Amino acid sequence: MKLVDDIKQALEILSIPEKAEFFPKFFKTGKGEYGEGDLFIGVSVPDQRSVAKEFYNKISLDELSTLLSSKIHEHRLTALLILVYKFEKTKDKIQQKEIIDFYLNHTKHINNWDLVDTSCYKILGRYCFEDQDSKILEKLSNSKNMWEMRMAIVGTMHHIKKGQFELTKTFVLKNLKHSHDLMHKANGWLLREMGKMNETELLDFLNLHYKEMPRTCLRYAIEKLDGELRQDYLKGRI
């Protein structure tokens, strides 16, 4: 376990006490983007990436599970960055499957916005797309856990990057009536990305469903449209 201690020490050296103080106050820990009981030591994401690059090839998945189960946000985010590097660097299908299984077995530790967005589409999304198997994402979308549902949505980002939008639209429609505003943000964010790839796809989707979309979802979705068109949707297509 010396490697785990080395990683924790490397992050501790890079920590900024002022930022650690700032995070819980700004994000109202436990009430929004971050899970209840999350602690922060104030390490920047670029610094976490540097640590992940240094250690990804040295640390095993078993050792990584210790880091991922930490209460400290930066420990968990660094663990997922390490997992992303492991997945990206290996071409071995068996090793990729081991990483996917590890990811799915540790979703209970992935309970906030940053952790989902950092890792999900790069690991699950790419795996499901390249293997033409959306069953994993569909199973997550049926979960009662909001973060797992969000993983399913974010996982479709890789499909969007490849110009395939149907699974994304299906998941967005499924979650339009979700009670939590974070899901509305996630839906809108994905639709916005879809619009950046193909504006016609987004406009066709909006014309069919904008009346039933929560305002948060709609505002995120139309964020990148030209001003006149954006105002048009906000005013109810007057």
Short mmCIF file of the C-alpha atoms (twelve columns), coordinates in Angstrom:
data_MODEL
# 
_entry.id   MODEL 
# 
loop_
_atom_site.group_PDB 
_atom_site.id 
_atom_site.type_symbol 
_atom_site.label_atom_id 
_atom_site.label_alt_id 
_atom_site.label_comp_id 
_atom_site.label_asym_id 
_atom_site.label_seq_id 
_atom_site.Cartn_x 
_atom_site.Cartn_y 
_atom_site.Cartn_z 
_atom_site.pdbx_PDB_model_num 
ATOM 1   C CA . MET A 1   0.000   0.000  0.000   1 
ATOM 2   C CA . LYS A 2   3.022   2.293  -0.125  1 
ATOM 3   C CA . LEU A 3   1.913   3.515  -3.580  1 
ATOM 4   C CA . VAL A 4   -1.428  4.682  -2.167  1 
ATOM 5   C CA . ASP A 5   0.411   6.592  0.550   1 
ATOM 6   C CA . ASP A 6   2.773   8.077  -2.052  1 
ATOM 7   C CA . ILE A 7   -0.183  9.313  -4.111  1 
ATOM 8   C CA . LYS A 8   -1.873  10.799 -1.040  1 
ATOM 9   C CA . GLN A 9   1.390   12.495 -0.052  1 
ATOM 10  C CA . ALA A 10  1.877   13.894 -3.579  1 
ATOM 11  C CA . LEU A 11  -1.634  15.386 -3.467  1 
ATOM 12  C CA . GLU A 12  -1.078  16.739 0.031   1 
ATOM 13  C CA . ILE A 13  2.045   18.591 -1.134  1 
ATOM 14  C CA . LEU A 14  0.034   20.177 -3.974  1 
ATOM 15  C CA . SER A 15  -2.915  21.126 -1.759  1 
ATOM 16  C CA . ILE A 16  -3.928  24.722 -1.117  1 
ATOM 17  C CA . PRO A 17  -5.600  25.218 2.294   1 
ATOM 18  C CA . GLU A 18  -7.492  28.288 1.074   1 
ATOM 19  C CA . LYS A 19  -9.158  26.239 -1.698  1 
ATOM 20  C CA . ALA A 20  -10.052 23.443 0.724   1 
ATOM 21  C CA . GLU A 21  -11.846 26.046 2.834   1 
ATOM 22  C CA . PHE A 22  -13.605 27.492 -0.222  1 
ATOM 23  C CA . PHE A 23  -15.079 24.312 -1.717  1 
ATOM 24  C CA . PRO A 24  -17.558 23.178 0.992   1 
ATOM 25  C CA . LYS A 25  -18.874 26.722 1.449   1 
ATOM 26  C CA . PHE A 26  -19.318 27.329 -2.275  1 
ATOM 27  C CA . PHE A 27  -20.906 24.010 -3.179  1 
ATOM 28  C CA . LYS A 28  -22.988 23.543 0.004   1 
ATOM 29  C CA . THR A 29  -21.644 20.029 0.521   1 
ATOM 30  C CA . GLY A 30  -24.334 17.365 0.609   1 
ATOM 31  C CA . LYS A 31  -27.044 19.555 -0.932  1 
ATOM 32  C CA . GLY A 32  -26.080 19.739 -4.590  1 
ATOM 33  C CA . GLU A 33  -23.201 18.758 -6.835  1 
ATOM 34  C CA . TYR A 34  -21.196 17.031 -4.105  1 
ATOM 35  C CA . GLY A 35  -21.987 14.055 -1.895  1 
ATOM 36  C CA . GLU A 36  -22.700 14.380 1.795   1 
ATOM 37  C CA . GLY A 37  -19.508 14.145 3.851   1 
ATOM 38  C CA . ASP A 38  -17.140 15.008 0.990   1 
ATOM 39  C CA . LEU A 39  -13.883 16.549 2.186   1 
ATOM 40  C CA . PHE A 40  -11.560 18.735 0.119   1 
ATOM 41  C CA . ILE A 41  -7.823  19.382 0.330   1 
ATOM 42  C CA . GLY A 42  -7.768  21.934 -2.500  1 
ATOM 43  C CA . VAL A 43  -5.713  20.304 -5.291  1 
ATOM 44  C CA . SER A 44  -6.230  21.647 -8.816  1 
ATOM 45  C CA . VAL A 45  -7.384  19.249 -11.551 1 
ATOM 46  C CA . PRO A 46  -4.206  19.815 -13.680 1 
ATOM 47  C CA . ASP A 47  -2.134  18.819 -10.642 1 
ATOM 48  C CA . GLN A 48  -4.286  15.729 -10.148 1 
ATOM 49  C CA . ARG A 49  -3.748  14.814 -13.808 1 
ATOM 50  C CA . SER A 50  0.021   15.092 -13.328 1 
ATOM 51  C CA . VAL A 51  -0.113  12.758 -10.328 1 
ATOM 52  C CA . ALA A 52  -2.361  10.335 -12.248 1 
ATOM 53  C CA . LYS A 53  0.068   10.253 -15.205 1 
ATOM 54  C CA . GLU A 54  2.943   9.485  -12.882 1 
ATOM 55  C CA . PHE A 55  1.244   6.647  -11.029 1 
ATOM 56  C CA . TYR A 56  -1.293  5.043  -13.415 1 
ATOM 57  C CA . ASN A 57  1.084   2.294  -14.578 1 
ATOM 58  C CA . LYS A 58  2.409   1.503  -11.109 1 
ATOM 59  C CA . ILE A 59  -0.768  1.013  -9.128  1 
ATOM 60  C CA . SER A 60  -3.055  -2.027 -9.308  1 
ATOM 61  C CA . LEU A 61  -6.845  -1.978 -9.404  1 
ATOM 62  C CA . ASP A 62  -6.978  -3.428 -5.869  1 
ATOM 63  C CA . GLU A 63  -4.814  -0.592 -4.584  1 
ATOM 64  C CA . LEU A 64  -6.884  1.882  -6.564  1 
ATOM 65  C CA . SER A 65  -10.065 0.775  -4.773  1 
ATOM 66  C CA . THR A 66  -8.563  2.035  -1.485  1 
ATOM 67  C CA . LEU A 67  -7.974  5.449  -3.031  1 
ATOM 68  C CA . LEU A 68  -11.424 5.508  -4.628  1 
ATOM 69  C CA . SER A 69  -13.188 4.749  -1.338  1 
ATOM 70  C CA . SER A 70  -11.601 7.769  0.387   1 
ATOM 71  C CA . LYS A 71  -13.830 10.522 1.790   1 
ATOM 72  C CA . ILE A 72  -11.505 13.103 0.226   1 
ATOM 73  C CA . HIS A 73  -12.793 14.323 -3.125  1 
ATOM 74  C CA . GLU A 74  -9.342  14.766 -4.721  1 
ATOM 75  C CA . HIS A 75  -8.338  11.202 -3.817  1 
ATOM 76  C CA . ARG A 76  -11.369 9.816  -5.605  1 
ATOM 77  C CA . LEU A 77  -11.004 12.100 -8.627  1 
ATOM 78  C CA . THR A 78  -7.312  11.183 -8.976  1 
ATOM 79  C CA . ALA A 79  -8.220  7.485  -8.730  1 
ATOM 80  C CA . LEU A 80  -10.673 7.902  -11.624 1 
ATOM 81  C CA . LEU A 81  -8.121  9.851  -13.664 1 
ATOM 82  C CA . ILE A 82  -5.693  6.972  -13.109 1 
ATOM 83  C CA . LEU A 83  -8.418  4.565  -14.268 1 
ATOM 84  C CA . VAL A 84  -8.995  6.670  -17.408 1 
ATOM 85  C CA . TYR A 85  -5.264  6.555  -18.231 1 
ATOM 86  C CA . LYS A 86  -5.205  2.786  -17.656 1 
ATOM 87  C CA . PHE A 87  -8.174  2.344  -20.002 1 
ATOM 88  C CA . GLU A 88  -6.759  4.637  -22.688 1 
ATOM 89  C CA . LYS A 89  -3.284  3.098  -22.656 1 
ATOM 90  C CA . THR A 90  -4.268  -0.540 -22.957 1 
ATOM 91  C CA . LYS A 91  -5.409  -2.160 -26.205 1 
ATOM 92  C CA . ASP A 92  -6.004  -5.506 -24.489 1 
ATOM 93  C CA . LYS A 93  -9.740  -6.292 -24.482 1 
ATOM 94  C CA . ILE A 94  -9.475  -8.445 -21.351 1 
ATOM 95  C CA . GLN A 95  -7.782  -5.631 -19.422 1 
ATOM 96  C CA . GLN A 96  -10.369 -3.155 -20.691 1 
ATOM 97  C CA . LYS A 97  -13.148 -5.452 -19.457 1 
ATOM 98  C CA . GLU A 98  -11.442 -5.673 -16.039 1 
ATOM 99  C CA . ILE A 99  -11.387 -1.875 -15.866 1 
ATOM 100 C CA . ILE A 100 -15.084 -1.672 -16.847 1 
ATOM 101 C CA . ASP A 101 -16.016 -4.259 -14.198 1 
ATOM 102 C CA . PHE A 102 -13.959 -2.363 -11.614 1 
ATOM 103 C CA . TYR A 103 -15.727 0.878  -12.565 1 
ATOM 104 C CA . LEU A 104 -19.190 -0.670 -12.315 1 
ATOM 105 C CA . ASN A 105 -18.339 -2.278 -8.956  1 
ATOM 106 C CA . HIS A 106 -17.342 1.092  -7.504  1 
ATOM 107 C CA . THR A 107 -20.170 3.342  -8.680  1 
ATOM 108 C CA . LYS A 108 -21.201 3.915  -5.040  1 
ATOM 109 C CA . HIS A 109 -18.041 6.023  -4.668  1 
ATOM 110 C CA . ILE A 110 -18.891 8.099  -7.767  1 
ATOM 111 C CA . ASN A 111 -21.435 10.405 -6.211  1 
ATOM 112 C CA . ASN A 112 -20.867 13.863 -7.623  1 
ATOM 113 C CA . TRP A 113 -20.786 15.906 -10.803 1 
ATOM 114 C CA . ASP A 114 -16.985 16.033 -11.252 1 
ATOM 115 C CA . LEU A 115 -16.465 12.301 -10.730 1 
ATOM 116 C CA . VAL A 116 -19.130 11.331 -13.258 1 
ATOM 117 C CA . ASP A 117 -18.106 13.859 -15.906 1 
ATOM 118 C CA . THR A 118 -14.377 13.163 -15.593 1 
ATOM 119 C CA . SER A 119 -14.517 9.450  -16.116 1 
ATOM 120 C CA . CYS A 120 -17.780 8.171  -17.511 1 
ATOM 121 C CA . TYR A 121 -17.813 9.001  -21.189 1 
ATOM 122 C CA . LYS A 122 -14.090 8.287  -21.519 1 
ATOM 123 C CA . ILE A 123 -14.446 4.820  -20.001 1 
ATOM 124 C CA . LEU A 124 -18.029 3.538  -20.169 1 
ATOM 125 C CA . GLY A 125 -19.091 5.620  -23.153 1 
ATOM 126 C CA . ARG A 126 -16.178 4.628  -25.348 1 
ATOM 127 C CA . TYR A 127 -16.374 0.978  -24.308 1 
ATOM 128 C CA . CYS A 128 -20.124 0.746  -25.007 1 
ATOM 129 C CA . PHE A 129 -19.776 2.588  -28.313 1 
ATOM 130 C CA . GLU A 130 -16.833 0.633  -29.674 1 
ATOM 131 C CA . ASP A 131 -18.342 -2.695 -28.623 1 
ATOM 132 C CA . GLN A 132 -21.758 -1.607 -29.943 1 
ATOM 133 C CA . ASP A 133 -23.281 -2.628 -26.607 1 
ATOM 134 C CA . SER A 134 -25.551 -0.105 -24.895 1 
ATOM 135 C CA . LYS A 135 -26.836 -2.608 -22.288 1 
ATOM 136 C CA . ILE A 136 -24.519 -1.237 -19.592 1 
ATOM 137 C CA . LEU A 137 -25.761 2.318  -20.141 1 
ATOM 138 C CA . GLU A 138 -29.385 1.172  -20.300 1 
ATOM 139 C CA . LYS A 139 -28.993 -0.672 -16.978 1 
ATOM 140 C CA . LEU A 140 -27.529 2.439  -15.329 1 
ATOM 141 C CA . SER A 141 -30.354 4.548  -16.774 1 
ATOM 142 C CA . ASN A 142 -32.868 2.298  -14.977 1 
ATOM 143 C CA . SER A 143 -31.142 2.720  -11.611 1 
ATOM 144 C CA . LYS A 144 -32.822 4.538  -8.718  1 
ATOM 145 C CA . ASN A 145 -29.502 6.246  -7.967  1 
ATOM 146 C CA . MET A 146 -29.341 9.717  -9.515  1 
ATOM 147 C CA . TRP A 147 -25.596 9.569  -10.151 1 
ATOM 148 C CA . GLU A 148 -25.887 6.243  -11.963 1 
ATOM 149 C CA . MET A 149 -28.674 7.719  -14.096 1 
ATOM 150 C CA . ARG A 150 -26.400 10.660 -14.822 1 
ATOM 151 C CA . MET A 151 -23.598 8.231  -15.769 1 
ATOM 152 C CA . ALA A 152 -25.903 6.745  -18.399 1 
ATOM 153 C CA . ILE A 153 -26.571 10.191 -19.874 1 
ATOM 154 C CA . VAL A 154 -22.930 11.288 -19.788 1 
ATOM 155 C CA . GLY A 155 -21.861 7.933  -21.232 1 
ATOM 156 C CA . THR A 156 -23.651 8.839  -24.442 1 
ATOM 157 C CA . MET A 157 -21.241 11.760 -24.957 1 
ATOM 158 C CA . HIS A 158 -18.989 9.422  -26.935 1 
ATOM 159 C CA . HIS A 159 -21.931 8.606  -29.212 1 
ATOM 160 C CA . ILE A 160 -22.466 12.341 -29.731 1 
ATOM 161 C CA . LYS A 161 -18.810 12.832 -30.635 1 
ATOM 162 C CA . LYS A 162 -19.298 10.168 -33.293 1 
ATOM 163 C CA . GLY A 163 -22.485 11.761 -34.626 1 
ATOM 164 C CA . GLN A 164 -24.925 9.185  -33.265 1 
ATOM 165 C CA . PHE A 165 -27.648 10.808 -31.178 1 
ATOM 166 C CA . GLU A 166 -30.517 8.334  -30.789 1 
ATOM 167 C CA . LEU A 167 -29.439 6.823  -27.445 1 
ATOM 168 C CA . THR A 168 -28.831 10.303 -26.031 1 
ATOM 169 C CA . LYS A 169 -32.274 11.519 -27.099 1 
ATOM 170 C CA . THR A 170 -33.882 8.392  -25.616 1 
ATOM 171 C CA . PHE A 171 -32.223 8.923  -22.215 1 
ATOM 172 C CA . VAL A 172 -32.962 12.655 -22.187 1 
ATOM 173 C CA . LEU A 173 -36.663 12.060 -22.872 1 
ATOM 174 C CA . LYS A 174 -36.746 9.389  -20.195 1 
ATOM 175 C CA . ASN A 175 -35.451 11.843 -17.586 1 
ATOM 176 C CA . LEU A 176 -37.234 15.070 -18.555 1 
ATOM 177 C CA . LYS A 177 -39.598 14.763 -15.581 1 
ATOM 178 C CA . HIS A 178 -36.864 13.910 -13.060 1 
ATOM 179 C CA . SER A 179 -37.323 15.791 -9.789  1 
ATOM 180 C CA . HIS A 180 -33.694 16.937 -9.408  1 
ATOM 181 C CA . ASP A 181 -32.357 20.040 -11.138 1 
ATOM 182 C CA . LEU A 182 -28.946 18.374 -11.633 1 
ATOM 183 C CA . MET A 183 -30.569 15.906 -14.009 1 
ATOM 184 C CA . HIS A 184 -32.101 18.789 -15.944 1 
ATOM 185 C CA . LYS A 185 -28.632 20.330 -16.240 1 
ATOM 186 C CA . ALA A 186 -27.214 17.020 -17.452 1 
ATOM 187 C CA . ASN A 187 -29.945 16.657 -20.061 1 
ATOM 188 C CA . GLY A 188 -29.485 20.209 -21.311 1 
ATOM 189 C CA . TRP A 189 -25.703 19.911 -21.389 1 
ATOM 190 C CA . LEU A 190 -25.890 16.791 -23.568 1 
ATOM 191 C CA . LEU A 191 -28.407 18.394 -25.913 1 
ATOM 192 C CA . ARG A 192 -26.163 21.451 -26.230 1 
ATOM 193 C CA . GLU A 193 -23.245 19.185 -27.211 1 
ATOM 194 C CA . MET A 194 -25.504 17.456 -29.716 1 
ATOM 195 C CA . GLY A 195 -26.357 20.863 -31.195 1 
ATOM 196 C CA . LYS A 196 -22.680 21.738 -31.522 1 
ATOM 197 C CA . MET A 197 -22.198 18.596 -33.590 1 
ATOM 198 C CA . ASN A 198 -25.415 18.946 -35.618 1 
ATOM 199 C CA . GLU A 199 -27.701 21.926 -35.034 1 
ATOM 200 C CA . THR A 200 -30.458 20.480 -37.218 1 
ATOM 201 C CA . GLU A 201 -30.705 17.414 -34.931 1 
ATOM 202 C CA . LEU A 202 -31.075 19.664 -31.901 1 
ATOM 203 C CA . LEU A 203 -33.672 21.927 -33.520 1 
ATOM 204 C CA . ASP A 204 -35.751 18.942 -34.652 1 
ATOM 205 C CA . PHE A 205 -35.643 17.581 -31.079 1 
ATOM 206 C CA . LEU A 206 -36.510 20.957 -29.544 1 
ATOM 207 C CA . ASN A 207 -39.426 21.559 -31.925 1 
ATOM 208 C CA . LEU A 208 -40.959 18.279 -30.793 1 
ATOM 209 C CA . HIS A 209 -40.258 18.492 -27.048 1 
ATOM 210 C CA . TYR A 210 -39.353 22.015 -25.883 1 
ATOM 211 C CA . LYS A 211 -42.795 22.588 -24.287 1 
ATOM 212 C CA . GLU A 212 -42.328 19.660 -21.910 1 
ATOM 213 C CA . MET A 213 -38.686 20.456 -21.052 1 
ATOM 214 C CA . PRO A 214 -37.901 21.942 -17.621 1 
ATOM 215 C CA . ARG A 215 -36.571 25.493 -17.955 1 
ATOM 216 C CA . THR A 216 -33.083 24.560 -16.694 1 
ATOM 217 C CA . CYS A 217 -32.801 21.821 -19.303 1 
ATOM 218 C CA . LEU A 218 -34.023 24.135 -22.064 1 
ATOM 219 C CA . ARG A 219 -31.653 26.968 -21.129 1 
ATOM 220 C CA . TYR A 220 -28.630 24.662 -21.199 1 
ATOM 221 C CA . ALA A 221 -29.749 23.069 -24.465 1 
ATOM 222 C CA . ILE A 222 -30.142 26.370 -26.354 1 
ATOM 223 C CA . GLU A 223 -27.106 28.094 -24.846 1 
ATOM 224 C CA . LYS A 224 -25.053 27.923 -28.062 1 
ATOM 225 C CA . LEU A 225 -27.810 28.827 -30.514 1 
ATOM 226 C CA . ASP A 226 -27.777 32.294 -32.077 1 
ATOM 227 C CA . GLY A 227 -29.362 35.008 -29.929 1 
ATOM 228 C CA . GLU A 228 -32.583 35.460 -31.869 1 
ATOM 229 C CA . LEU A 229 -33.343 31.751 -32.012 1 
ATOM 230 C CA . ARG A 230 -32.451 31.362 -28.328 1 
ATOM 231 C CA . GLN A 231 -34.897 34.104 -27.329 1 
ATOM 232 C CA . ASP A 232 -37.506 32.535 -29.582 1 
ATOM 233 C CA . TYR A 233 -37.400 29.275 -27.576 1 
ATOM 234 C CA . LEU A 234 -37.265 31.051 -24.218 1 
ATOM 235 C CA . LYS A 235 -40.420 32.962 -25.132 1 
ATOM 236 C CA . GLY A 236 -42.216 29.777 -26.125 1 
ATOM 237 C CA . ARG A 237 -41.614 29.938 -29.872 1 
ATOM 238 C CA . ILE A 238 -43.663 33.140 -30.215 1 
# 
